[in-house]
Amino acid sequence: MPPTSIGVDLREEGVVVEYLDGRTTLYRGVPESAEGTVTAGPGKETHVLVTDPTETEGVMTYVNDYKTDDEILEESGVGRVIVEDGERDEVFPGVIVGREGQRNEVVADPEVAGGRVFVFVEDGWTEGSYEIVEGPEDGLDAHR
């Protein structure tokens, strides 16, 4: 399911996302800087947000989300991609998602993506926020 452009507000307390249906979500905390790759632990929800150059809009995709109803995704503007173990998919230019065993992996190069790349990893107890600040040392082609 492809995403649609949604509102983004970068604040001191975190990243606020405004969905098409008017709801908002705050991903708490200043995102931790990551170089090239973010790997989520087993059982963690993985959300990828790529902003436009103005940092006021972006597109968000849920990786391997089996819980959210299709209608909710359509109304919110959030996309979804399902990748099987060992597979990879370029969900946006410069942003590749994959699955290794039970773990989702996001590899990105913000210069290619044309904006900031955030990865939010959460479950019922914890949440982590990351910003991929530069591409992988071995380049994106090594991860396609």
Coordinates of C-alpha atoms in Angstrom, one line a residue, residues 1-134:
M1 CA 0.0 0.0 0.0
P2 CA 1.7 3.3 -1.1
P3 CA 1.8 6.2 1.3
T4 CA 0.5 9.8 0.8
S5 CA 2.1 13.0 1.9
I6 CA 1.3 13.8 5.5
G7 CA 2.2 16.6 7.9
V8 CA 5.5 16.6 9.9
D9 CA 6.5 18.9 12.8
L10 CA 10.0 18.5 14.2
R11 CA 10.0 19.7 17.8
E12 CA 12.3 19.6 20.8
E13 CA 10.2 16.8 22.4
G14 CA 10.2 14.7 19.3
V15 CA 8.7 14.2 15.9
V16 CA 4.9 14.9 15.4
V17 CA 3.2 13.3 12.5
E18 CA -0.2 14.6 11.4
Y19 CA -2.2 12.0 9.4
L20 CA -4.7 12.8 6.7
D21 CA -7.6 11.9 9.0
G22 CA -6.5 14.7 11.4
R23 CA -5.0 12.5 14.1
T24 CA -1.5 13.2 15.3
T25 CA 1.2 11.1 16.9
L26 CA 4.2 12.2 18.8
Y27 CA 7.3 10.0 18.5
R28 CA 9.0 11.0 21.7
G29 CA 12.5 12.2 22.2
V30 CA 15.3 13.5 20.0
P31 CA 16.1 10.8 17.5
E32 CA 19.4 9.0 18.0
S33 CA 21.8 9.5 15.0
A34 CA 22.5 6.4 13.0
E35 CA 24.8 5.9 10.0
G36 CA 23.4 3.9 7.1
T37 CA 21.3 1.3 8.9
V38 CA 18.8 0.8 11.7
T39 CA 17.9 -2.8 12.7
A40 CA 14.8 -3.4 14.9
G41 CA 14.7 -6.1 17.5
P42 CA 12.4 -9.1 17.1
G43 CA 8.7 -8.3 17.5
K44 CA 9.2 -4.5 17.2
E45 CA 7.0 -2.3 15.0
T46 CA 9.0 -0.4 12.5
H47 CA 7.9 2.9 11.0
V48 CA 9.9 4.8 8.4
L49 CA 9.3 8.5 7.8
V50 CA 11.1 10.5 5.0
T51 CA 10.6 14.2 5.1
D52 CA 10.6 16.6 2.1
P53 CA 13.3 19.2 2.0
T54 CA 11.1 21.7 3.9
E55 CA 10.8 19.2 6.8
T56 CA 7.1 20.0 7.1
E57 CA 5.7 17.1 5.0
G58 CA 6.7 13.5 4.5
V59 CA 5.7 10.0 3.7
M60 CA 5.5 7.2 6.2
T61 CA 5.5 3.5 5.7
Y62 CA 5.0 0.7 8.2
V63 CA 7.3 -2.3 7.7
N64 CA 5.8 -5.8 8.1
D65 CA 2.7 -4.4 9.9
Y66 CA 0.1 -7.1 10.0
K67 CA -2.2 -5.5 12.6
T68 CA -3.3 -2.2 11.1
D69 CA -6.5 -2.4 9.0
D70 CA -6.2 -1.4 5.3
E71 CA -9.0 1.2 5.8
I72 CA -7.1 2.9 8.6
L73 CA -3.9 3.0 6.5
E74 CA -5.9 4.5 3.5
E75 CA -7.6 7.1 5.7
S76 CA -4.3 8.1 7.5
G77 CA -2.1 8.2 4.4
V78 CA 0.4 5.7 5.8
G79 CA 1.8 3.1 3.5
R80 CA 2.7 -0.5 4.3
V81 CA 5.3 -2.9 2.9
I82 CA 5.7 -6.6 3.7
V83 CA 9.1 -8.2 3.2
E84 CA 9.9 -11.8 3.8
D85 CA 13.0 -13.1 5.5
G86 CA 16.0 -12.4 3.2
E87 CA 14.0 -10.0 1.0
R88 CA 14.6 -6.3 0.4
D89 CA 12.5 -3.6 -1.1
E90 CA 13.3 0.0 -2.0
V91 CA 10.3 1.8 -0.5
F92 CA 11.4 5.3 -1.4
P93 CA 14.4 6.5 -3.5
G94 CA 17.3 6.0 -1.2
V95 CA 15.5 4.0 1.4
I96 CA 15.6 0.2 1.4
V97 CA 13.8 -2.1 3.9
G98 CA 14.5 -5.7 4.5
R99 CA 14.0 -8.6 6.8
E100 CA 16.6 -10.8 8.4
G101 CA 15.1 -13.5 10.5
Q102 CA 12.8 -11.8 13.0
R103 CA 14.4 -8.3 12.5
N104 CA 13.3 -5.5 10.2
E105 CA 16.2 -3.5 8.8
V106 CA 16.2 0.0 7.2
V107 CA 19.1 1.1 5.1
A108 CA 19.1 4.7 3.8
D109 CA 21.0 7.5 2.3
P110 CA 19.4 10.9 3.1
E111 CA 21.1 12.6 0.2
V112 CA 19.5 10.2 -2.2
A113 CA 16.2 10.3 -0.3
G114 CA 16.1 14.1 -0.6
G115 CA 15.1 14.7 3.0
R116 CA 15.5 13.4 6.5
V117 CA 15.0 9.7 7.2
F118 CA 13.6 8.7 10.5
V119 CA 13.0 5.2 11.8
F120 CA 10.7 4.6 14.8
V121 CA 10.9 1.2 16.5
E122 CA 8.4 0.3 19.2
D123 CA 6.4 -2.3 21.0
G124 CA 3.9 -2.1 23.9
W125 CA 6.7 -1.2 26.4
T126 CA 9.5 0.7 24.6
E127 CA 10.0 3.1 21.8
G128 CA 13.1 4.2 20.0
S129 CA 13.6 7.0 17.5
Y130 CA 16.5 7.1 15.0
E131 CA 17.6 9.4 12.2
I132 CA 19.8 8.0 9.5
V133 CA 22.2 10.9 9.0
E134 CA 24.4 9.4 6.3

